[in-house]
Coordinates of C-alpha atoms in Angstrom, one line a residue:
M855 CA -55.2 25.3 89.9
V856 CA -53.0 26.9 92.5
A857 CA -50.7 29.6 91.1
A858 CA -47.1 29.0 91.7
P859 CA -45.6 31.4 94.2
T860 CA -43.8 34.3 92.7
M861 CA -40.2 35.0 93.8
P862 CA -39.8 38.4 95.4
I863 CA -37.6 40.9 93.4
P864 CA -34.4 41.5 95.3
P865 CA -33.7 45.1 96.3
P866 CA -31.3 47.1 94.1
M867 CA -27.6 46.7 94.9
S868 CA -25.5 49.7 95.7
L869 CA -22.2 50.4 94.0
E870 CA -20.4 49.6 97.3
Q871 CA -22.1 46.2 97.5
W872 CA -21.3 45.4 93.9
A873 CA -17.6 46.4 94.5
D874 CA -17.4 44.2 97.6
M875 CA -18.4 41.1 95.6
A876 CA -15.8 38.4 95.2
E877 CA -13.4 39.1 92.4
D878 CA -14.5 35.9 90.5
E879 CA -18.1 36.9 90.7
P880 CA -19.2 37.9 87.2
G881 CA -21.4 40.8 86.2
E882 CA -21.7 44.6 85.8
L883 CA -24.1 46.8 87.7
V884 CA -26.9 48.4 85.6
D885 CA -29.6 50.4 87.5
G886 CA -28.8 48.5 90.7
Y887 CA -28.9 45.0 89.3
L888 CA -26.3 42.6 88.0
V889 CA -26.2 42.0 84.2
E890 CA -24.0 39.3 82.6
E891 CA -20.8 40.2 80.9
E892 CA -19.6 39.1 77.6
V893 CA -17.8 35.7 77.4
P894 CA -14.4 36.4 76.1
N895 CA -12.8 34.1 73.4
H896 CA -9.1 33.6 72.8
A897 CA -8.9 36.5 70.2
H898 CA -10.5 38.8 72.8
E899 CA -8.0 37.9 75.5
A900 CA -5.0 38.1 73.1
V901 CA -6.0 41.7 72.2
V902 CA -6.4 42.5 75.9
S903 CA -3.0 41.0 76.8
W904 CA -1.2 42.8 74.0
L905 CA -2.8 46.1 75.0
L906 CA -1.9 45.7 78.6
F907 CA 1.8 45.2 77.6
V908 CA 1.8 48.2 75.2
L909 CA 0.0 50.6 77.5
M910 CA 1.9 49.6 80.7
S911 CA 5.2 50.0 78.8
W912 CA 4.1 53.5 77.8
A913 CA 2.4 54.6 81.0
R914 CA 4.9 53.3 83.6
P915 CA 7.7 55.8 82.9
R916 CA 5.0 58.5 83.0
R917 CA 3.6 57.2 86.3
G918 CA 0.4 56.3 84.7
V919 CA -1.8 53.5 86.1
V920 CA -3.2 50.6 83.9
F921 CA -5.7 48.0 85.0
A922 CA -7.2 44.9 83.5
S923 CA -10.8 43.7 83.3
E924 CA -11.5 43.2 87.0
H925 CA -11.1 46.9 87.8
R926 CA -14.5 48.2 88.9
I927 CA -15.6 51.7 88.1
G928 CA -18.7 53.5 89.3
V929 CA -19.8 55.4 86.2
A930 CA -23.1 56.6 87.7
P931 CA -24.9 56.3 91.1
T932 CA -26.4 52.9 90.1
R933 CA -24.1 51.8 87.3
G934 CA -20.8 50.0 87.6
R935 CA -18.6 48.8 84.7
K936 CA -15.5 46.6 84.3
P937 CA -13.8 47.8 81.1
D938 CA -11.4 45.4 79.4
V939 CA -8.5 47.9 79.9
T940 CA -8.4 51.1 81.9
M941 CA -5.6 53.8 82.1
Y942 CA -5.5 56.6 84.6
P943 CA -3.5 59.9 84.4
P944 CA 0.0 60.1 86.0
D945 CA 0.0 60.1 89.8
T946 CA -3.6 59.1 90.2
R947 CA -4.5 58.0 93.7
L948 CA -7.5 55.5 94.0
G949 CA -7.2 54.5 97.6
A950 CA -7.3 51.0 99.1
G951 CA -10.8 50.0 98.1
S952 CA -12.1 48.1 95.1
L953 CA -14.2 50.8 93.5
S954 CA -13.1 53.8 91.5
R955 CA -15.2 56.9 91.1
K956 CA -12.6 58.8 89.2
P957 CA -12.8 59.1 85.4
P958 CA -9.9 57.3 83.7
R959 CA -7.8 59.0 81.0
L960 CA -8.6 56.0 78.7
I961 CA -11.0 53.1 78.6
V962 CA -10.7 50.3 76.0
E963 CA -13.3 47.8 75.1
V964 CA -12.6 44.7 72.9
L965 CA -15.7 43.8 70.9
S966 CA -17.0 40.3 70.9
P967 CA -18.9 38.6 68.0
D968 CA -22.2 38.8 69.9
P969 CA -24.3 41.7 68.3
R970 CA -25.8 42.4 71.8
D971 CA -22.3 43.0 73.2
V972 CA -21.3 45.1 70.2
R973 CA -24.3 47.4 70.8
R974 CA -23.6 47.6 74.5
D975 CA -20.0 48.7 73.9
R976 CA -20.7 51.0 71.0
F977 CA -23.8 52.8 72.4
E978 CA -24.7 52.1 76.0
K979 CA -21.2 52.1 77.5
A980 CA -20.0 54.9 75.1
G981 CA -22.7 57.1 76.5
E982 CA -22.0 56.2 80.1
Y983 CA -18.3 56.8 79.7
A984 CA -18.9 60.2 78.0
R985 CA -21.2 61.4 80.8
F986 CA -18.7 60.1 83.4
G987 CA -15.9 62.3 81.8
V988 CA -13.6 59.6 80.3
R989 CA -11.4 61.5 77.9
S990 CA -10.6 58.8 75.4
Y991 CA -12.4 55.6 74.4
W992 CA -10.9 53.0 72.1
L993 CA -12.7 50.0 70.4
F994 CA -10.8 47.0 69.1
D995 CA -12.7 44.6 66.8
P996 CA -10.7 41.4 66.4
A997 CA -13.1 39.9 63.9
A998 CA -13.1 42.9 61.6
R999 CA -9.5 43.8 62.4
I1000 CA -10.4 47.4 63.0
V1001 CA -9.3 49.8 65.7
E1002 CA -11.2 53.0 66.4
C1003 CA -10.1 55.7 68.9
F1004 CA -12.4 58.5 70.1
D1005 CA -11.8 61.7 72.1
L1006 CA -14.4 63.5 74.2
E1007 CA -15.3 66.9 72.9
P1008 CA -16.1 69.8 75.3
Q1009 CA -19.8 69.3 74.3
G1010 CA -19.7 65.8 75.7
R1011 CA -19.7 64.0 72.4
W1012 CA -17.2 61.5 71.0
I1013 CA -15.2 62.5 68.0
R1014 CA -13.3 59.7 66.1
T1015 CA -9.6 60.5 65.8
V1016 CA -8.4 57.1 64.5
S1017 CA -9.9 54.4 62.3
A1018 CA -7.3 51.9 61.2
A1019 CA -6.8 48.2 60.3
Y1020 CA -3.1 47.8 59.8
G1021 CA 0.3 49.5 60.1
Q1022 CA 1.7 51.6 62.9
V1023 CA -0.8 54.1 64.3
T1024 CA 0.1 57.2 66.3
V1025 CA -2.9 58.1 68.6
P1026 CA -3.5 61.9 69.0
G1027 CA -3.1 63.0 72.6
F1028 CA -0.8 60.2 73.6
D1029 CA 2.7 61.4 72.9
D1030 CA 5.0 58.8 71.4
L1031 CA 2.5 56.0 71.8
V1032 CA 2.4 53.8 68.7
L1033 CA 0.0 51.0 68.1
D1034 CA 1.6 48.4 65.8
L1035 CA -1.5 46.8 64.5
D1036 CA 0.4 44.4 62.2
D1037 CA 2.1 43.0 65.4
L1038 CA -1.3 42.9 67.2
W1039 CA -3.1 40.9 64.5
S1040 CA -0.1 38.6 64.1
E1041 CA -0.3 37.9 67.8
V1042 CA -4.0 37.2 67.5
D1043 CA -3.4 34.8 64.6
H1044 CA -0.7 33.0 66.6
V1045 CA -2.9 32.5 69.6
T1046 CA -6.1 31.5 67.8
A1047 CA -4.4 29.1 65.3
D1048 CA -5.3 25.4 65.5
D1049 CA -2.7 23.3 67.3
P1050 CA -1.3 20.6 64.9
E1051 CA -0.9 18.3 68.0
D1052 CA -4.7 18.3 68.5
D1053 CA -5.2 17.2 64.9
L1054 CA -2.8 14.4 65.3
A1055 CA -4.4 13.3 68.6
A1056 CA -7.8 13.1 66.9
L1057 CA -6.5 10.5 64.3

């Protein structure tokens, strides 16, 4: 029997090559190779949209910069991530390219139901962001209806400053920023509710 030819392993991709990929090309860079991203559901996207509105409303008067999930960050020489939401300090300059090597003030990840993605956001990415020097890391869990906010200690470890499920939450370190979680989950419920028109059409 003749053995099937093996496909050669492609060479590792640089951060610059990854950043120059088409915007609609999925994947994050891990040790020089593309890895698939989570597949967002409607609840995930509702949380991201709500966060973008709240954070942009807070950041714009302060000249902060907020980006959505296609923003590419080089967190290590061979690792590139695309957080769900990213916010930079006031008057940050990133240049005209498509890759940032500057630690953001805040990174937010919205957890998906897949345990593999939960582990990646809670442990793998959390470690990368800490080593990169991100000052604040927030996790939003639409399924459990829990929000957790972490700040980076001088020793390079995350300390949890907020763990909440409802009500209005003031986040330490973000003056006058209030997260109205009741409003957030109401928006998620509205977006993910079944459409009565669909039920009628199925009859």
